[in-house]
Amino acid sequence: MSLESSKPVVLLRDYRAPAWCVTDVELEFDLDPAATIVAARLVVERDPAQPGAALRLDAEQIELLEVRVDGEALAEDRYLLGADALTIPLAGDRAVVETRVRIVPETNTALQGLYASGSADSRFLLTQCEAEGFRRITPFLDRPDVLARYVVTLRADKARFPLLLANGNADGAGDLADGRHWARFVDPHPKPSYLFALVGGRLESIEDAFVTAEGRRVRLFIHAEADAIGRCGWAMQCLKLAMRWDEQRFGRCYDLDVFHIVATHDFTMGAMENKGLNVFNAKYLLADPEQATDDAYRHVLAVVGHEYFHNWSGNRVTCRDWFQLSLKEGLTVYREQEFESDLASRTLRRIEDVRVLWRAQFSEDAGPLAHPVRPDRYSEINNFYTATVYEKGAEIVRMLASVLGRDGFRRGLDRYFERHDGHAATVEDFLGALGDANGVDLTPWLAWYGQAGTPVLDAEAHYDARTRQFELTLAQHTAPTPGQPRKQALPIPVAVALFDADGGRMPLHLDGEAAAGAPERVLTLAADRATFRFVGVASRPVVSLLRGYSAPVRLRRSVEADDLVVQIRHDDDGFNRWFAADALARQLFADALAQGAPAARPLGLWTRSLAETVGDAALDPALVAEMLTLADANSLAETLAEVDPEAVYRARAQVETALAQALVAPLLARYRALSDDDVGDAVDTAAQARRRLRNACLAALCRADAAHLSLAEAQFERARNLTDRLGALSVLLSAQAPGASAALDAFAARHAGDMLVLDQWLSVQATQALPETVERVVALTAHEAFRWANPNNVYALLGAFALRNPRAFHRADGAGYRLVGEAVARVDALTPQVAARLATALGGWRRLEPVRRALMRRELERLAAREGLSPDLSDILARSLAG
Ligand code: BES
Ligand code: ZN
């Protein structure tokens, strides 16, 4: 690998407070896509404890025009301009440093710093700074522990850039000579540079208003291109819901007079929480029934909530350094999960989150990119916005909330926000505030942040009918991960309830306690192993364990299929009903893989209980739909020492088909019943749940028997929303129905020009579990709906193929790896961050059977041998190949 493409490693233990800080920033921009001039005036102050240190400002891909100190222009021998920094030796303890630089937004395909977006005839300019993009705009101490107050003035041609925006409150605007105009913004809240944002261009706007619980009137705006502004109404509703919810649930009010959201189709991530000026990937902002699925509606709610909640968890209290990233992201994901759970379906959201945890985080933990929630080293920070930092980070917060209780957690979070408002904090600060507010010591929880790997929780149950005692033995074990050979015991909260054989709740009376406690309780396993003894247990109990998925561990226990059936029928924790069905399905999958077919008796138990479930009109239809949907192949293969993806595919398909065939009658009945009432709009949770189940029934029916494809054809024709149309299309494609290709064409024609819907059209083709999908994806890269420079297109086609189509991706001849390898190289030349993400799909080579292992590894090596790779991609390749 070429050396110039890797960055030096940064270590957590090397953290030092900055030698200089910036207290005040004035920025002036003359915006022009071809050449933007940025003038900066920084008030800098020395840390008295670090005398003699020069001022080192991060600076990348910038043309320096001028440097002044305290008003005096510096000759070139008075500063040093390197590839990534501008260094100025300063004598005193305080100075005013001014710089003028030129940057070129229109050629910035990396989409970091200032760049251009939008249709060819109306390009607009916008920024993305997290994590280290601000240094591509102006020389600065671009690190999150440097908080400054910003005043920003924008100037631009008024006809091309009528809308000008930056963080904070508006502070004047006016016309200039030559058809230009200006606008000024003041952000009263000190912030780190990664939260800086500006937008300039011709965008349409919608406006609403919100009065905070503190009585502040806030003007709310959403800005988007003309063809999209009509689809921003739902996002505006979501914003107001989020603002109210954060007041009611966490006592957090908004703190500026305006809140702006801007939509763009050119964005590497989902959305960004810039202070008072969020920027959104259009995918997570636009929604209307014709052009957005029910899932898209819920994603808009969640992402608008997420970015809004960062205003406290991230912006008012920010991170000391990027090792603490989960401090804002894990906490904010948790807040976002709670928001959607309170407003929509808690059980559905929990199941979806656990599926993501298993698919993305457990597999990350099991591979070469495993790292702790708080990593201790990085070379490219962009590569640490991972499932571990986000999803496992949120799980840690969820565990803390469960051990502190709802009120205790609220008290703790209040303490955290109060104590660290306006400052940059650490994980220790977070645990300290939560612990102090509750009079407990939470330091044992630091281990969850510092230790990588998924703990395995072994549970063993023993009932003694004579003594009426029931013993539950819990033990934990975490396998070594790169750089961490030895693991310590973690505090693991295990929520438990007991049921009798008829599904009745049994009292929980721990030996030694005066009386039975609540019928559900959280046992905390703090050591390698512990036994909990319950007394007065009248009969052998069915144990409902890890209720609500109370800890992010892999549960391993030997449990009778009959007990799981009791849970599928009766567990009053919706999540654990699904968890029981999943556990039974995994047993059947393991049988199918080892013996060529699932064992008859458990299969019968499983299908009979799910048949009842499908017919149960009292259950949440979304939960029923989830119970019909098997875990994906990667998650099923998780415990295998060596994976043959084709064998995994076949075993999974066998179980899936067996279920479908056993359930035809109830599925058909339910499908018909749900078809009669497919009214209800896209924001209606109950209507969404019915559509979810209806589409799950349809998929299973068509899998059981091609005779049912007429139902899919009819649904495709009649659909009045994207969810049903896409659901039917997907079924027609999977079944290779005669009408499938005509349906694909009809779909593309109907949605021509709509980038987001066409992304779905790309994904639905890329995820078809057929070997020849490889060639189809290659062909689609030449389609007019696909552009290599657009991250959404790349994720929709190649990301979907690499991460959600294991059968085609792992094709035995290596063609899938080839396709992804080539794509990674191509994207790396345009958008390194996206290439690095895509490349993680090639990280799992070690666990594959020997032929594929060699093929995938060769693809990684081929990539690594290329010249001129980005630091982002080099880092992923080096870690994927290491060891
Ligand atoms: N701060 C991030 C956006 C971000 C990520 C910026 C990586 C720079 C690098 C934002 O708050 C975020 O987490 N966005 C998520 C969506 C969210 C709902 C989990 C994203 O972009 O995927
Ligand atoms: Zn976030």
PDB file of N, CA and C in Angstrom, residues 22 43 112 243 306 314 380 417 431 467 480 531 534 548 647 767 781 787 803 840 848:
ATOM      1  N   VAL A  22      -9.593  29.083  20.388  1.00  0.00           N
ATOM      2  CA  VAL A  22     -10.202  30.189  19.645  1.00  0.00           C
ATOM      3  C   VAL A  22     -11.461  30.592  20.402  1.00  0.00           C
ATOM      4  N   VAL A  43      -9.868  35.133  17.167  1.00  0.00           N
ATOM      5  CA  VAL A  43      -9.236  35.563  18.413  1.00  0.00           C
ATOM      6  C   VAL A  43      -8.712  34.307  19.096  1.00  0.00           C
ATOM      7  N   GLN A 112     -17.025  16.824   1.444  1.00  0.00           N
ATOM      8  CA  GLN A 112     -16.559  17.289   2.757  1.00  0.00           C
ATOM      9  C   GLN A 112     -16.074  18.716   2.601  1.00  0.00           C
ATOM     10  N   MET A 243     -39.572  18.443  18.831  1.00  0.00           N
ATOM     11  CA  MET A 243     -39.324  19.557  19.753  1.00  0.00           C
ATOM     12  C   MET A 243     -40.182  19.405  21.008  1.00  0.00           C
ATOM     13  N   HIS A 306     -33.577  12.511  15.548  1.00  0.00           N
ATOM     14  CA  HIS A 306     -32.174  12.306  15.903  1.00  0.00           C
ATOM     15  C   HIS A 306     -31.367  13.602  15.800  1.00  0.00           C
ATOM     16  N   GLY A 314     -24.903  16.641  22.099  1.00  0.00           N
ATOM     17  CA  GLY A 314     -23.945  16.776  21.003  1.00  0.00           C
ATOM     18  C   GLY A 314     -23.530  18.229  20.814  1.00  0.00           C
ATOM     19  N   GLU A 380      -8.147   7.033  10.651  1.00  0.00           N
ATOM     20  CA  GLU A 380      -9.115   7.881   9.937  1.00  0.00           C
ATOM     21  C   GLU A 380     -10.426   7.866  10.722  1.00  0.00           C
ATOM     22  N   PHE A 417     -26.429  17.418  31.532  1.00  0.00           N
ATOM     23  CA  PHE A 417     -26.599  18.609  30.690  1.00  0.00           C
ATOM     24  C   PHE A 417     -26.275  19.884  31.459  1.00  0.00           C
ATOM     25  N   LEU A 431     -20.877   9.137  32.831  1.00  0.00           N
ATOM     26  CA  LEU A 431     -21.150   8.169  33.898  1.00  0.00           C
ATOM     27  C   LEU A 431     -21.111   8.845  35.258  1.00  0.00           C
ATOM     28  N   THR A 467     -38.335 -29.447  46.128  1.00  0.00           N
ATOM     29  CA  THR A 467     -38.138 -28.251  46.974  1.00  0.00           C
ATOM     30  C   THR A 467     -38.864 -27.030  46.410  1.00  0.00           C
ATOM     31  N   PRO A 480     -11.679 -13.118  22.347  1.00  0.00           N
ATOM     32  CA  PRO A 480     -10.680 -12.087  22.032  1.00  0.00           C
ATOM     33  C   PRO A 480     -11.022 -11.342  20.740  1.00  0.00           C
ATOM     34  N   THR A 531     -25.442 -17.637  40.246  1.00  0.00           N
ATOM     35  CA  THR A 531     -26.674 -18.432  40.269  1.00  0.00           C
ATOM     36  C   THR A 531     -27.730 -17.682  41.068  1.00  0.00           C
ATOM     37  N   PHE A 534     -34.738 -19.051  43.015  1.00  0.00           N
ATOM     38  CA  PHE A 534     -36.100 -18.601  43.311  1.00  0.00           C
ATOM     39  C   PHE A 534     -36.811 -19.692  44.101  1.00  0.00           C
ATOM     40  N   GLY A 548     -37.159  -7.720  26.344  1.00  0.00           N
ATOM     41  CA  GLY A 548     -36.928  -6.450  25.668  1.00  0.00           C
ATOM     42  C   GLY A 548     -35.492  -6.327  25.186  1.00  0.00           C
ATOM     43  N   ALA A 647     -24.733 -22.844   1.123  1.00  0.00           N
ATOM     44  CA  ALA A 647     -25.401 -23.799   2.013  1.00  0.00           C
ATOM     45  C   ALA A 647     -26.305 -23.057   2.998  1.00  0.00           C
ATOM     46  N   THR A 767     -30.996  -6.786  -4.714  1.00  0.00           N
ATOM     47  CA  THR A 767     -31.121  -7.714  -3.587  1.00  0.00           C
ATOM     48  C   THR A 767     -31.784  -9.033  -3.985  1.00  0.00           C
ATOM     49  N   THR A 781     -25.321  -0.265 -13.573  1.00  0.00           N
ATOM     50  CA  THR A 781     -24.394   0.858 -13.378  1.00  0.00           C
ATOM     51  C   THR A 781     -24.363   1.758 -14.612  1.00  0.00           C
ATOM     52  N   ARG A 787     -25.529   7.210 -10.961  1.00  0.00           N
ATOM     53  CA  ARG A 787     -24.288   7.985 -11.136  1.00  0.00           C
ATOM     54  C   ARG A 787     -23.303   7.582 -10.045  1.00  0.00           C
ATOM     55  N   LEU A 803     -24.211  -5.887   0.856  1.00  0.00           N
ATOM     56  CA  LEU A 803     -24.569  -6.097   2.259  1.00  0.00           C
ATOM     57  C   LEU A 803     -25.889  -6.822   2.446  1.00  0.00           C
ATOM     58  N   THR A 840     -16.053  -2.285   3.581  1.00  0.00           N
ATOM     59  CA  THR A 840     -16.203  -3.110   4.790  1.00  0.00           C
ATOM     60  C   THR A 840     -16.903  -4.432   4.457  1.00  0.00           C
ATOM     61  N   LEU A 848     -15.025 -17.436   5.894  1.00  0.00           N
ATOM     62  CA  LEU A 848     -15.612 -18.133   4.739  1.00  0.00           C
ATOM     63  C   LEU A 848     -14.943 -19.477   4.492  1.00  0.00           C
TER      64      LEU A 848
END
